[in-house]
mmCIF file of C-alpha atoms and ligand atoms in Angstrom:
data_model
loop_
_atom_site.group_PDB
_atom_site.id
_atom_site.type_symbol
_atom_site.label_atom_id
_atom_site.label_comp_id
_atom_site.label_asym_id
_atom_site.label_seq_id
_atom_site.Cartn_x
_atom_site.Cartn_y
_atom_site.Cartn_z
ATOM 1 C CA MET A 883 -12.880 216.614 -13.481
ATOM 2 C CA GLN A 884 -15.022 219.682 -14.232
ATOM 3 C CA PHE A 885 -13.416 222.529 -16.210
ATOM 4 C CA ASP A 886 -14.758 226.058 -16.277
ATOM 5 C CA ASP A 887 -15.971 227.602 -19.516
ATOM 6 C CA GLU A 888 -13.291 230.286 -19.685
ATOM 7 C CA LEU A 889 -10.551 227.638 -19.538
ATOM 8 C CA LEU A 890 -12.189 225.616 -22.335
ATOM 9 C CA ASN A 891 -12.801 228.656 -24.546
ATOM 10 C CA ARG A 892 -9.268 229.945 -24.092
ATOM 11 C CA LEU A 893 -7.864 226.586 -25.181
ATOM 12 C CA ARG A 894 -10.273 226.316 -28.153
ATOM 13 C CA GLN A 895 -9.556 229.828 -29.424
ATOM 14 C CA ALA A 896 -5.787 229.994 -28.842
ATOM 15 C CA LYS A 897 -3.679 230.493 -31.955
ATOM 16 C CA ARG A 898 -0.373 230.254 -30.080
ATOM 17 C CA LEU A 899 -0.192 227.724 -27.232
ATOM 18 C CA VAL A 900 2.824 226.718 -25.117
ATOM 19 C CA PHE A 901 3.111 223.543 -23.053
ATOM 20 C CA PHE A 902 5.907 224.018 -20.477
ATOM 21 C CA THR A 903 6.885 220.703 -18.910
ATOM 22 C CA GLY A 904 8.959 219.375 -16.033
ATOM 23 C CA ALA A 905 9.716 215.976 -14.556
ATOM 24 C CA GLY A 906 6.143 215.506 -13.306
ATOM 25 C CA THR A 907 5.031 215.082 -16.925
ATOM 26 C CA SER A 908 7.050 211.852 -17.158
ATOM 27 C CA THR A 909 6.190 210.488 -13.692
ATOM 28 C CA GLU A 910 3.400 208.297 -15.113
ATOM 29 C CA SER A 911 5.890 206.867 -17.605
ATOM 30 C CA GLY A 912 7.886 205.587 -14.618
ATOM 31 C CA VAL A 913 10.615 208.253 -14.752
ATOM 32 C CA PRO A 914 11.646 209.442 -11.258
ATOM 33 C CA THR A 915 11.254 213.136 -10.452
ATOM 34 C CA PHE A 916 13.989 215.172 -8.779
ATOM 35 C CA ARG A 917 12.623 216.532 -5.496
ATOM 36 C CA ASP A 918 9.115 215.585 -4.565
ATOM 37 C CA GLU A 919 9.020 211.968 -3.384
ATOM 38 C CA GLN A 920 11.201 209.381 -1.690
ATOM 39 C CA ASN A 921 12.609 207.914 -4.903
ATOM 40 C CA SER A 922 13.375 211.343 -6.403
ATOM 41 C CA LEU A 923 16.857 211.696 -7.848
ATOM 42 C CA TRP A 924 18.236 214.582 -5.796
ATOM 43 C CA ILE A 925 16.967 212.983 -2.599
ATOM 44 C CA ASN A 926 19.007 209.857 -3.292
ATOM 45 C CA PHE A 927 21.934 211.329 -5.217
ATOM 46 C CA ASP A 928 24.023 214.416 -4.420
ATOM 47 C CA ALA A 929 23.363 216.803 -7.312
ATOM 48 C CA THR A 930 26.698 218.560 -6.716
ATOM 49 C CA ARG A 931 28.488 215.250 -7.386
ATOM 50 C CA PHE A 932 26.323 213.955 -10.222
ATOM 51 C CA ALA A 933 24.996 217.073 -12.011
ATOM 52 C CA THR A 934 27.874 219.565 -12.076
ATOM 53 C CA GLU A 935 30.977 219.784 -14.279
ATOM 54 C CA SER A 936 33.221 219.776 -11.202
ATOM 55 C CA GLY A 937 31.523 216.614 -9.978
ATOM 56 C CA PHE A 938 32.100 214.986 -13.355
ATOM 57 C CA ARG A 939 35.767 216.031 -13.482
ATOM 58 C CA ALA A 940 36.277 214.709 -9.925
ATOM 59 C CA ASN A 941 34.790 211.304 -10.743
ATOM 60 C CA PRO A 942 34.038 210.917 -14.469
ATOM 61 C CA GLY A 943 33.534 207.166 -14.325
ATOM 62 C CA GLN A 944 30.912 207.345 -11.558
ATOM 63 C CA VAL A 945 28.957 210.163 -13.234
ATOM 64 C CA TRP A 946 29.166 208.587 -16.700
ATOM 65 C CA GLN A 947 27.921 205.270 -15.278
ATOM 66 C CA TRP A 948 25.033 207.005 -13.444
ATOM 67 C CA TYR A 949 23.834 208.590 -16.655
ATOM 68 C CA ALA A 950 24.349 205.312 -18.545
ATOM 69 C CA GLU A 951 22.015 203.629 -16.039
ATOM 70 C CA ARG A 952 19.414 206.405 -16.467
ATOM 71 C CA ARG A 953 19.672 206.048 -20.269
ATOM 72 C CA GLN A 954 19.176 202.306 -20.027
ATOM 73 C CA GLN A 955 16.149 202.767 -17.721
ATOM 74 C CA LEU A 956 14.596 205.271 -20.138
ATOM 75 C CA GLN A 957 14.933 202.745 -23.008
ATOM 76 C CA THR A 958 12.474 200.495 -21.122
ATOM 77 C CA LEU A 959 9.962 203.334 -20.593
ATOM 78 C CA SER A 960 7.701 205.234 -22.979
ATOM 79 C CA PRO A 961 5.596 208.373 -23.273
ATOM 80 C CA ASN A 962 2.326 208.455 -21.332
ATOM 81 C CA PRO A 963 -1.097 209.976 -22.214
ATOM 82 C CA ALA A 964 0.134 213.417 -21.121
ATOM 83 C CA HIS A 965 2.794 213.429 -23.861
ATOM 84 C CA ARG A 966 0.290 212.028 -26.384
ATOM 85 C CA VAL A 967 -2.298 214.742 -25.697
ATOM 86 C CA MET A 968 0.317 217.481 -26.207
ATOM 87 C CA ALA A 969 1.367 215.858 -29.486
ATOM 88 C CA ALA A 970 -2.254 215.541 -30.672
ATOM 89 C CA TRP A 971 -2.920 219.192 -29.828
ATOM 90 C CA GLN A 972 -0.620 220.367 -32.618
ATOM 91 C CA ASP A 973 -3.212 219.071 -35.129
ATOM 92 C CA LYS A 974 -5.935 221.202 -33.527
ATOM 93 C CA THR A 975 -4.107 224.493 -32.887
ATOM 94 C CA ALA A 976 -1.887 226.123 -35.485
ATOM 95 C CA GLY A 977 0.956 227.172 -33.189
ATOM 96 C CA VAL A 978 1.807 224.669 -30.468
ATOM 97 C CA THR A 979 5.273 224.560 -28.915
ATOM 98 C CA VAL A 980 6.523 222.326 -26.123
ATOM 99 C CA ILE A 981 9.195 223.921 -23.947
ATOM 100 C CA THR A 982 10.600 221.182 -21.754
ATOM 101 C CA GLN A 983 13.055 220.970 -18.866
ATOM 102 C CA ASN A 984 13.067 217.203 -19.321
ATOM 103 C CA ILE A 985 15.922 215.374 -20.999
ATOM 104 C CA ASP A 986 14.061 212.089 -21.748
ATOM 105 C CA GLY A 987 12.983 212.880 -25.328
ATOM 106 C CA PHE A 988 9.447 211.583 -24.647
ATOM 107 C CA HIS A 989 7.718 214.566 -26.271
ATOM 108 C CA GLN A 990 9.420 213.818 -29.603
ATOM 109 C CA GLN A 991 8.726 210.094 -29.215
ATOM 110 C CA ALA A 992 5.024 210.895 -28.678
ATOM 111 C CA GLY A 993 4.993 212.916 -31.929
ATOM 112 C CA SER A 994 5.484 216.535 -30.840
ATOM 113 C CA ARG A 995 7.277 218.330 -33.670
ATOM 114 C CA ASP A 996 8.100 221.731 -32.136
ATOM 115 C CA VAL A 997 10.043 220.943 -28.935
ATOM 116 C CA ILE A 998 12.529 223.230 -27.172
ATOM 117 C CA GLU A 999 14.788 221.243 -24.797
ATOM 118 C CA LEU A 1000 16.060 223.777 -22.260
ATOM 119 C CA HIS A 1001 18.270 221.287 -20.408
ATOM 120 C CA GLY A 1002 19.401 219.126 -23.326
ATOM 121 C CA ASN A 1003 18.773 215.470 -24.108
ATOM 122 C CA ILE A 1004 20.191 212.473 -22.222
ATOM 123 C CA THR A 1005 20.964 210.577 -25.450
ATOM 124 C CA ALA A 1006 23.410 213.276 -26.643
ATOM 125 C CA ASN A 1007 27.106 213.518 -25.716
ATOM 126 C CA LYS A 1008 29.790 216.171 -26.080
ATOM 127 C CA CYS A 1009 33.398 216.466 -24.928
ATOM 128 C CA VAL A 1010 34.113 218.131 -21.618
ATOM 129 C CA ASP A 1011 36.900 220.453 -22.855
ATOM 130 C CA PHE A 1012 35.536 221.966 -26.082
ATOM 131 C CA GLY A 1013 31.936 220.783 -26.372
ATOM 132 C CA HIS A 1014 32.635 218.814 -29.560
ATOM 133 C CA VAL A 1015 29.440 216.909 -30.316
ATOM 134 C CA ALA A 1016 30.036 213.157 -30.225
ATOM 135 C CA PRO A 1017 28.409 210.703 -32.646
ATOM 136 C CA MET A 1018 25.223 209.148 -31.273
ATOM 137 C CA ASP A 1019 26.639 205.642 -31.743
ATOM 138 C CA VAL A 1020 29.522 206.306 -29.394
ATOM 139 C CA ASN A 1021 30.472 203.221 -27.408
ATOM 140 C CA LEU A 1022 28.618 203.716 -24.108
ATOM 141 C CA SER A 1023 31.253 201.702 -22.238
ATOM 142 C CA ASP A 1024 31.534 201.722 -18.454
ATOM 143 C CA GLN A 1025 34.084 204.542 -18.441
ATOM 144 C CA PRO A 1026 33.519 207.744 -20.421
ATOM 145 C CA PRO A 1027 34.874 207.429 -23.982
ATOM 146 C CA HIS A 1028 37.238 210.051 -25.410
ATOM 147 C CA CYS A 1029 36.419 212.714 -27.967
ATOM 148 C CA GLN A 1030 37.548 211.717 -31.470
ATOM 149 C CA GLN A 1031 38.457 215.359 -32.208
ATOM 150 C CA CYS A 1032 40.437 216.457 -29.132
ATOM 151 C CA GLY A 1033 40.815 213.387 -26.940
ATOM 152 C CA SER A 1034 39.100 214.892 -23.863
ATOM 153 C CA LEU A 1035 36.452 212.899 -22.022
ATOM 154 C CA LEU A 1036 32.873 212.699 -23.283
ATOM 155 C CA ARG A 1037 30.012 213.790 -20.997
ATOM 156 C CA PRO A 1038 26.228 213.899 -21.378
ATOM 157 C CA ASP A 1039 25.201 216.919 -23.467
ATOM 158 C CA ILE A 1040 22.771 218.221 -20.838
ATOM 159 C CA VAL A 1041 22.733 221.345 -18.660
ATOM 160 C CA TRP A 1042 24.244 220.772 -15.237
ATOM 161 C CA PHE A 1043 23.951 223.132 -12.274
ATOM 162 C CA GLY A 1044 26.021 226.271 -12.742
ATOM 163 C CA GLU A 1045 25.918 225.894 -16.539
ATOM 164 C CA ALA A 1046 24.180 228.241 -18.927
ATOM 165 C CA LEU A 1047 21.136 227.012 -20.793
ATOM 166 C CA PRO A 1048 21.526 226.753 -24.596
ATOM 167 C CA ALA A 1049 21.308 230.416 -25.606
ATOM 168 C CA VAL A 1050 19.257 230.019 -28.799
ATOM 169 C CA ALA A 1051 16.783 227.611 -27.170
ATOM 170 C CA TYR A 1052 16.290 229.893 -24.186
ATOM 171 C CA HIS A 1053 15.914 232.971 -26.391
ATOM 172 C CA PHE A 1054 13.133 231.298 -28.411
ATOM 173 C CA ALA A 1055 11.474 230.105 -25.194
ATOM 174 C CA GLU A 1056 11.518 233.630 -23.756
ATOM 175 C CA GLN A 1057 10.053 235.020 -26.984
ATOM 176 C CA LEU A 1058 7.235 232.476 -26.911
ATOM 177 C CA CYS A 1059 6.281 233.632 -23.403
ATOM 178 C CA PHE A 1060 5.606 237.099 -24.807
ATOM 179 C CA ASP A 1061 3.798 235.842 -27.940
ATOM 180 C CA CYS A 1062 1.561 233.043 -26.670
ATOM 181 C CA GLU A 1063 -2.081 233.452 -25.638
ATOM 182 C CA VAL A 1064 -2.212 230.323 -23.453
ATOM 183 C CA PHE A 1065 0.679 228.883 -21.412
ATOM 184 C CA VAL A 1066 0.201 225.472 -19.757
ATOM 185 C CA CYS A 1067 2.737 224.597 -17.031
ATOM 186 C CA ILE A 1068 2.771 220.849 -16.345
ATOM 187 C CA GLY A 1069 4.639 218.901 -13.657
ATOM 188 C CA CYS A 1070 7.097 221.614 -12.617
ATOM 189 C CA SER A 1071 8.191 222.317 -9.027
ATOM 190 C CA MET A 1072 9.159 225.852 -10.095
ATOM 191 C CA GLU A 1073 12.464 225.566 -8.205
ATOM 192 C CA VAL A 1074 15.041 225.572 -10.995
ATOM 193 C CA TYR A 1075 16.024 228.827 -12.660
ATOM 194 C CA PRO A 1076 16.220 230.409 -15.132
ATOM 195 C CA ALA A 1077 13.660 227.960 -16.649
ATOM 196 C CA ALA A 1078 11.176 228.572 -13.812
ATOM 197 C CA SER A 1079 11.008 232.265 -14.711
ATOM 198 C CA LEU A 1080 9.253 231.470 -18.006
ATOM 199 C CA PRO A 1081 5.691 230.863 -16.677
ATOM 200 C CA PHE A 1082 5.918 234.082 -14.640
ATOM 201 C CA ASN A 1083 7.074 235.964 -17.776
ATOM 202 C CA ALA A 1084 4.133 234.543 -19.716
ATOM 203 C CA ALA A 1085 1.659 235.644 -17.035
ATOM 204 C CA ARG A 1086 3.179 239.132 -16.928
ATOM 205 C CA SER A 1087 2.830 239.311 -20.727
ATOM 206 C CA GLY A 1088 -0.907 238.612 -20.509
ATOM 207 C CA ALA A 1089 -1.001 234.915 -21.398
ATOM 208 C CA TYR A 1090 -3.761 232.822 -19.807
ATOM 209 C CA LEU A 1091 -1.744 230.643 -17.414
ATOM 210 C CA ILE A 1092 -2.850 227.080 -16.578
ATOM 211 C CA GLN A 1093 -0.959 224.869 -14.107
ATOM 212 C CA ILE A 1094 -1.328 221.067 -13.823
ATOM 213 C CA ASN A 1095 0.302 219.554 -10.727
ATOM 214 C CA PRO A 1096 -0.913 217.399 -7.801
ATOM 215 C CA GLN A 1097 0.919 219.778 -5.436
ATOM 216 C CA ALA A 1098 0.841 223.539 -4.934
ATOM 217 C CA THR A 1099 3.858 225.431 -6.283
ATOM 218 C CA PRO A 1100 5.018 229.076 -6.202
ATOM 219 C CA LEU A 1101 3.107 229.507 -9.466
ATOM 220 C CA ASP A 1102 -0.292 228.903 -7.815
ATOM 221 C CA GLU A 1103 -0.954 232.503 -6.980
ATOM 222 C CA VAL A 1104 -0.299 233.832 -10.482
ATOM 223 C CA ALA A 1105 -1.953 231.028 -12.464
ATOM 224 C CA ASP A 1106 -5.393 231.788 -13.910
ATOM 225 C CA CYS A 1107 -6.345 228.145 -13.383
ATOM 226 C CA ASN A 1108 -4.751 225.510 -11.128
ATOM 227 C CA LEU A 1109 -5.722 221.921 -11.997
ATOM 228 C CA TYR A 1110 -4.626 219.730 -9.077
ATOM 229 C CA GLY A 1111 -3.932 216.207 -10.227
ATOM 230 C CA LYS A 1112 -1.803 213.979 -12.428
ATOM 231 C CA ALA A 1113 -0.913 215.140 -15.926
ATOM 232 C CA GLY A 1114 -1.621 211.697 -17.462
ATOM 233 C CA GLU A 1115 -5.155 211.815 -16.039
ATOM 234 C CA ILE A 1116 -6.069 215.500 -16.397
ATOM 235 C CA LEU A 1117 -4.806 216.104 -19.946
ATOM 236 C CA PRO A 1118 -6.943 213.367 -21.611
ATOM 237 C CA GLN A 1119 -9.995 214.743 -19.751
ATOM 238 C CA LEU A 1120 -9.108 218.278 -20.837
ATOM 239 C CA TRP A 1121 -8.744 217.071 -24.458
ATOM 240 C CA GLN A 1122 -12.218 215.488 -24.347
ATOM 241 C CA ALA A 1123 -13.782 218.598 -22.741
ATOM 242 C CA VAL A 1124 -12.207 221.007 -25.266
ATOM 243 C CA TRP A 1125 -12.507 218.992 -28.533
ATOM 244 C CA GLN A 1126 -15.497 216.734 -27.681
ATOM 245 C CA GLU A 1127 -13.814 213.770 -29.368
ATOM 246 C CA PRO A 1128 -11.627 210.859 -28.236
ATOM 247 C CA LEU A 1129 -7.870 211.265 -28.204
ATOM 248 C CA PRO A 1130 -6.529 209.962 -31.581
HETATM 249 C C1 LIG B 1016 22.435 228.467 -14.341
HETATM 250 C C2 LIG B 1016 19.778 218.215 -15.654
HETATM 251 C C3 LIG B 1016 24.073 230.185 -14.525
HETATM 252 C C4 LIG B 1016 20.637 217.180 -15.109
HETATM 253 C C5 LIG B 1016 19.013 219.833 -14.051
HETATM 254 C C6 LIG B 1016 18.438 232.164 -10.345
HETATM 255 C C7 LIG B 1016 18.744 232.410 -11.687
HETATM 256 C C8 LIG B 1016 19.602 231.573 -12.395
HETATM 257 C C9 LIG B 1016 20.155 230.449 -11.764
HETATM 258 C C10 LIG B 1016 19.860 230.200 -10.433
HETATM 259 C C11 LIG B 1016 19.017 231.047 -9.727
HETATM 260 N N1 LIG B 1016 18.908 230.546 -8.473
HETATM 261 C C12 LIG B 1016 19.636 229.414 -8.361
HETATM 262 C C13 LIG B 1016 20.250 229.186 -9.535
HETATM 263 C C14 LIG B 1016 21.151 228.075 -9.791
HETATM 264 C C15 LIG B 1016 20.459 226.813 -10.283
HETATM 265 C C16 LIG B 1016 19.142 226.552 -9.618
HETATM 266 O O1 LIG B 1016 18.084 226.906 -10.140
HETATM 267 N N2 LIG B 1016 19.183 225.910 -8.455
HETATM 268 C C17 LIG B 1016 17.979 225.603 -7.731
HETATM 269 C C18 LIG B 1016 17.947 224.098 -7.408
HETATM 270 C C19 LIG B 1016 17.970 226.452 -6.470
HETATM 271 N N3 LIG B 1016 20.281 226.881 -11.722
HETATM 272 C C20 LIG B 1016 21.286 226.468 -12.517
HETATM 273 O O2 LIG B 1016 22.351 226.075 -12.104
HETATM 274 C C21 LIG B 1016 21.032 226.551 -14.005
HETATM 275 N N4 LIG B 1016 22.160 227.199 -14.602
HETATM 276 O O3 LIG B 1016 21.737 229.192 -13.710
HETATM 277 O O4 LIG B 1016 23.678 228.863 -14.824
HETATM 278 C C22 LIG B 1016 24.930 230.623 -15.626
HETATM 279 C C23 LIG B 1016 24.480 231.632 -16.479
HETATM 280 C C24 LIG B 1016 25.306 232.061 -17.498
HETATM 281 C C25 LIG B 1016 26.571 231.467 -17.685
HETATM 282 C C26 LIG B 1016 26.989 230.438 -16.843
HETATM 283 C C27 LIG B 1016 26.176 230.020 -15.797
HETATM 284 C C28 LIG B 1016 20.942 225.155 -14.619
HETATM 285 C C29 LIG B 1016 19.730 224.413 -14.086
HETATM 286 C C30 LIG B 1016 19.575 223.057 -14.792
HETATM 287 C C31 LIG B 1016 20.163 222.003 -13.933
HETATM 288 N N5 LIG B 1016 19.890 220.687 -14.522
HETATM 289 N N6 LIG B 1016 18.900 218.628 -14.555
HETATM 290 C C32 LIG B 1016 19.893 215.891 -14.959
HETATM 291 O O5 LIG B 1016 18.672 215.801 -15.278
HETATM 292 O O6 LIG B 1016 20.561 214.940 -14.513
HETATM 293 S S1 LIG B 1016 17.985 220.218 -12.760
HETATM 294 C C33 LIG B 1016 16.505 219.356 -12.825
HETATM 295 O O7 LIG B 1016 15.526 220.275 -12.279
HETATM 296 C C34 LIG B 1016 15.915 218.952 -14.153
HETATM 297 O O8 LIG B 1016 16.468 219.605 -15.276
HETATM 298 C C35 LIG B 1016 14.458 219.352 -14.008
HETATM 299 O O9 LIG B 1016 13.796 219.472 -15.176
HETATM 300 C C36 LIG B 1016 14.603 220.617 -13.287
HETATM 301 C C37 LIG B 1016 13.358 221.177 -12.647
HETATM 302 O O10 LIG B 1016 12.781 220.179 -11.854
HETATM 303 P P1 LIG B 1016 11.283 219.716 -12.215
HETATM 304 O O11 LIG B 1016 11.243 219.320 -13.647
HETATM 305 O O12 LIG B 1016 10.328 220.760 -11.787
HETATM 306 O O13 LIG B 1016 11.147 218.390 -11.365
HETATM 307 P P2 LIG B 1016 10.951 218.254 -9.771
HETATM 308 O O14 LIG B 1016 11.263 216.862 -9.414
HETATM 309 O O15 LIG B 1016 11.651 219.382 -9.071
HETATM 310 O O16 LIG B 1016 9.368 218.483 -9.573
HETATM 311 C C38 LIG B 1016 8.434 217.570 -10.141
HETATM 312 C C39 LIG B 1016 7.067 218.230 -10.055
HETATM 313 O O17 LIG B 1016 6.130 217.385 -10.713
HETATM 314 C C40 LIG B 1016 6.571 218.424 -8.633
HETATM 315 O O18 LIG B 1016 5.997 219.709 -8.494
HETATM 316 C C41 LIG B 1016 5.480 217.338 -8.480
HETATM 317 O O19 LIG B 1016 4.435 217.767 -7.616
HETATM 318 C C42 LIG B 1016 4.984 217.232 -9.891
HETATM 319 N N7 LIG B 1016 4.384 215.944 -10.245
HETATM 320 C C43 LIG B 1016 4.685 214.715 -9.744
HETATM 321 N N8 LIG B 1016 3.934 213.789 -10.353
HETATM 322 C C44 LIG B 1016 3.149 214.438 -11.273
HETATM 323 C C45 LIG B 1016 3.435 215.809 -11.198
HETATM 324 N N9 LIG B 1016 2.825 216.725 -11.966
HETATM 325 C C46 LIG B 1016 1.884 216.282 -12.834
HETATM 326 N N10 LIG B 1016 1.564 214.976 -12.969
HETATM 327 C C47 LIG B 1016 2.161 214.037 -12.210
HETATM 328 N N11 LIG B 1016 1.821 212.732 -12.352
#
């Protein structure tokens, strides 16, 4: 893939760079997306039953089991070159932050140190009544375990539909949109708010906005550069074009 000089210079000279990622970043790791192909999660599972608090309360065993199966699947998968390029970039640019909608933890596994998880992490649990954080080694039995502090049911500590995003995480993410010089949006359908507002905020604040996605999205018309293709293929090529050296 050919990249234009302005794109390469912007990435070389940036002091503050944000990678904003969605499910498309993990597609090449084997993780299903949510909306864009026949095996996507919300095409095969009703999000109102599996990704809302009311759905969990109506059928806690079914929802707990569904997330247990997703956790088990993720344990057999691993980060792909897209995650590894973003991790390597933090040793080239002083201020690199990953803001992710993903809950798979692959950015941290790949070595990214500054990661903001807007929608939580699938390995974490909390209780449904008071949000008491549960120990990581909780028995992931078939039925949801009970909170050791209040006895209510445990649930995945992730953001379901109709739930607020973690306030501190979202505040820092919003601030980064105003401060960064380059904002790279990777594998996002731009359909889920308020996270999807962040790339638009960055563009309005004067950041150079790059989008990597095989499909067009609502962000196309405001991006300074749309790179149509797979993140796991484009990012290693972009690394080579910017730094003129192989990916570590
Ligand atoms: C909230 C966790 C209010 C669970 C998820 C306006 C403002 C605020 C809210 C709303 C609003 N309008 C509507 C809402 C409500 C709702 C919403 O946005 N609904 C949409 C669907 C219309 N938002 C909410 O409910 C949010 N909460 O607003 O609360 C509030 C406020 C205060 C106090 C109380 C309440 C919560 C949203 C989070 C929901 N949680 N998941 C789980 O994972 O099980 S949603 C899910 O969507 C994931 O989190 C995911 O990250 C997110 C976004 O999806 P994408 O990551 O973009 O993935 P998708 O499959 O859609 O697209 C994949 C893309 O990758 C595609 O473009 C594809 O082309 C591309 N791709 C594919 N392969 C590759 C690739 N790209 C690169 N390389 C490849 N190889």
